[in-house]
CSV table of C-alpha atoms in Angstrom, one decimal:
chain,number,residue,atom,x,y,z
K,1,ASN,CA,192.8,52.6,50.8
K,2,GLU,CA,191.6,51.2,47.4
K,3,SER,CA,195.0,51.3,45.7
K,4,GLU,CA,196.5,49.3,48.6
K,5,GLU,CA,193.7,46.7,48.3
K,6,THR,CA,194.3,46.5,44.5
K,7,ASN,CA,198.1,46.0,45.1
K,8,THR,CA,197.4,43.3,47.7
K,9,ILE,CA,195.1,41.4,45.4
K,10,LYS,CA,197.6,41.7,42.6
K,11,SER,CA,200.3,40.4,44.9
K,12,VAL,CA,198.1,37.4,45.9
K,13,ARG,CA,197.5,36.7,42.2
K,14,GLY,CA,201.2,36.9,41.5
K,15,ILE,CA,202.0,34.5,44.4
K,16,CYS,CA,199.4,32.0,43.0
K,17,SER,CA,200.9,32.3,39.5
K,18,CYS,CA,204.4,31.7,40.9
K,19,GLU,CA,203.2,28.7,42.9
K,20,GLN,CA,201.6,27.2,39.7
K,21,ILE,CA,204.9,27.7,37.8
K,22,ALA,CA,206.8,26.1,40.7
K,23,ALA,CA,204.4,23.1,40.9
K,24,PHE,CA,204.6,22.5,37.1
K,25,ALA,CA,208.4,22.7,37.2
K,26,GLN,CA,208.5,20.2,40.1
K,27,ILE,CA,206.3,17.8,38.1
K,28,VAL,CA,208.5,18.1,35.1
K,29,ALA,CA,211.6,17.5,37.2
K,30,SER,CA,209.9,14.4,38.8
K,31,LEU,CA,208.9,13.0,35.4
K,32,ALA,CA,212.4,13.5,34.1
K,33,ALA,CA,213.9,11.6,37.1
K,34,ALA,CA,211.2,8.9,36.7
K,35,ILE,CA,212.2,8.5,33.0
K,36,ALA,CA,216.0,8.7,33.6
K,37,LEU,CA,216.2,5.9,36.1
K,38,PRO,CA,214.7,3.0,34.2
K,39,PHE,CA,216.2,4.4,30.9
K,40,ASP,CA,219.6,4.2,32.5
K,41,LEU,CA,218.9,0.7,33.8
K,42,ALA,CA,218.0,-0.4,30.3
K,43,MET,CA,221.1,1.2,28.8
K,44,ARG,CA,223.3,-0.5,31.4
K,45,GLN,CA,221.7,-3.9,30.7
K,46,ASN,CA,222.3,-3.4,27.0
K,47,LEU,CA,218.6,-3.7,26.3
K,48,THR,CA,218.7,-0.9,23.8
K,49,ASP,CA,221.4,0.6,21.6
K,50,PHE,CA,219.1,2.9,19.8
K,51,PHE,CA,219.8,6.0,22.0
K,52,ALA,CA,223.0,7.7,23.0
K,53,PRO,CA,224.3,6.5,26.3
K,54,LYS,CA,224.5,10.1,27.8
K,55,ILE,CA,220.8,10.7,27.5
K,56,PRO,CA,219.8,9.2,30.9
K,57,PHE,CA,222.6,11.0,32.7
K,58,SER,CA,221.6,14.2,31.0
K,59,LEU,CA,218.0,13.7,32.1
K,60,ALA,CA,219.0,13.0,35.6
K,61,ILE,CA,221.3,16.1,35.8
K,62,GLY,CA,218.5,18.2,34.2
K,63,SER,CA,216.0,16.9,36.8
K,64,LEU,CA,218.4,17.7,39.6
K,65,ALA,CA,219.1,21.2,38.3
K,66,LEU,CA,215.4,21.9,37.8
K,67,SER,CA,214.6,20.7,41.3
K,68,LEU,CA,217.3,23.0,42.8
K,69,LEU,CA,215.9,25.9,40.7
K,70,VAL,CA,212.4,25.2,42.0
K,71,PHE,CA,213.7,25.1,45.6
K,72,LEU,CA,215.3,28.5,45.1
K,73,PHE,CA,212.2,29.9,43.4
K,74,ARG,CA,210.0,28.7,46.3
K,75,LEU,CA,212.4,30.2,48.8
K,76,TYR,CA,212.1,33.5,46.9
K,77,ILE,CA,208.3,33.3,47.0
K,78,THR,CA,208.3,32.6,50.7
K,79,GLN,CA,211.0,35.1,51.8
K,80,VAL,CA,210.2,38.0,49.4
K,81,LYS,CA,206.7,37.8,48.0
K,82,ARG,CA,204.8,36.4,51.0
K,83,TYR,CA,206.8,38.5,53.4
K,84,ASN,CA,205.9,41.7,51.6
K,85,LEU,CA,202.1,41.0,51.7
K,86,SER,CA,200.0,43.6,53.5
K,87,PRO,CA,199.2,42.9,57.2
K,88,CYS,CA,195.6,43.8,56.2
K,89,LEU,CA,195.4,40.8,53.8
K,90,GLY,CA,192.3,39.4,55.4
K,91,GLU,CA,190.4,42.7,55.1
K,92,HIS,CA,191.5,43.2,51.5
K,93,ILE,CA,190.4,39.7,50.5
K,94,ALA,CA,187.1,40.0,52.3
K,95,LYS,CA,186.4,43.4,50.6
K,96,SER,CA,187.2,41.9,47.2
K,97,PHE,CA,184.9,39.0,47.7
K,98,ASP,CA,182.2,41.0,49.6
K,99,ALA,CA,179.3,40.0,47.3
K,100,GLU,CA,180.2,36.3,47.6
K,101,LEU,CA,180.4,36.6,51.4
K,102,GLN,CA,177.1,38.3,51.5
K,103,SER,CA,175.6,35.5,49.4
K,104,LEU,CA,177.1,32.8,51.6
K,105,TYR,CA,175.9,34.6,54.7
K,106,GLN,CA,172.3,34.6,53.4
K,107,ASP,CA,172.6,30.9,52.4
K,108,PHE,CA,173.9,29.8,55.9
K,109,GLN,CA,171.8,32.1,58.0
K,110,ALA,CA,169.4,30.1,60.1
K,111,PRO,CA,166.2,31.5,61.7
K,112,MET,CA,167.0,33.2,65.0
K,113,ASN,CA,166.1,31.3,68.2
K,114,THR,CA,165.3,32.8,71.5
K,115,VAL,CA,167.6,30.5,73.5
K,116,GLU,CA,171.0,31.9,72.5
K,117,PRO,CA,172.0,35.6,72.2
K,118,LYS,CA,171.8,37.0,68.6
K,119,GLU,CA,175.5,37.7,68.6
K,120,VAL,CA,176.3,34.0,69.3
K,121,GLN,CA,174.1,32.9,66.5
K,122,LYS,CA,175.6,35.5,64.1
K,123,ARG,CA,179.1,34.4,65.0
K,124,ARG,CA,178.2,30.8,64.3
K,125,THR,CA,176.9,31.8,60.9
K,126,TRP,CA,180.1,33.7,60.1
K,127,GLU,CA,182.1,30.6,61.1
K,128,PHE,CA,180.2,28.5,58.6
K,129,VAL,CA,180.6,31.2,56.0
K,130,ALA,CA,184.4,31.4,56.6
K,131,ARG,CA,184.8,27.7,56.3
K,132,GLU,CA,182.8,27.4,53.1
K,133,PHE,CA,184.5,30.5,51.5
K,134,LEU,CA,188.0,29.2,52.3
K,135,HIS,CA,187.1,25.7,51.1
K,136,ARG,CA,186.0,27.2,47.8
K,137,TRP,CA,189.0,29.4,47.2
K,138,ARG,CA,191.8,27.4,48.8
K,139,PHE,CA,194.0,30.4,49.9
K,140,ASP,CA,195.9,28.0,52.1
K,141,THR,CA,197.7,26.4,49.1
K,142,ALA,CA,199.4,29.6,48.1
K,143,LEU,CA,199.6,31.7,51.2
K,144,GLN,CA,200.6,29.3,54.0
K,145,ALA,CA,199.1,29.1,57.5
K,146,ASP,CA,199.8,32.5,58.9
K,147,ARG,CA,198.3,34.5,56.0
K,148,PHE,CA,195.5,31.9,55.7
K,149,GLY,CA,194.7,32.4,59.4
K,150,SER,CA,194.4,36.2,59.0
K,151,ILE,CA,191.8,35.7,56.2
K,152,LEU,CA,190.0,33.1,58.3
K,153,GLN,CA,189.9,35.4,61.4
K,154,TYR,CA,188.7,38.4,59.4
K,155,VAL,CA,185.9,36.6,57.6
K,156,GLU,CA,184.8,34.9,60.9
K,157,SER,CA,184.5,38.3,62.5
K,158,GLY,CA,182.0,39.4,59.9
K,159,PRO,CA,184.3,41.2,57.5
K,160,SER,CA,182.9,44.4,56.0
K,161,ALA,CA,180.5,47.3,56.7
K,162,PRO,CA,177.9,46.5,54.0
K,163,ILE,CA,177.4,43.0,55.4
K,164,ARG,CA,177.2,44.2,59.0
K,165,GLU,CA,174.7,46.9,58.0
K,166,ALA,CA,172.5,44.3,56.2
K,167,ASP,CA,172.9,42.1,59.2
K,168,ASN,CA,171.7,44.7,61.6
K,169,GLY,CA,168.8,45.7,59.4
K,170,VAL,CA,170.2,49.2,58.7
């Protein structure tokens, strides 16, 4: 169903956006903590009287609060957004990237030999295609291992009808 595929792709994009926001917020929290610690040390050693003494403490509390918010946000991403992804995620991703998969299949396709069965050779080509495709798009960073595995398995199996028809010479 095309609307289900579109919704799945929108959900994956939303998850990727949420992960980017969470990563940025985690970097900001880490930087705030990295600034607060030496700043507090300098304030305690009376090396500077230029700033208010509550600034390092405020930075540290803000960093802690932001880290907790990021933790809760990532928990929401994992338990709500990823949980509600379609079980057909691999199929929907493969259909969305059908042209790229076809191109990769043509690039990795080696001349057929007479020693191994054709299906074994095609399966090996699809393994290379799946590895290259997932290396380029890095779905593992946003979707975790179980969803990444479903995409890998689907692409390795030779994902969509147009590719299989071209593969069989139809």
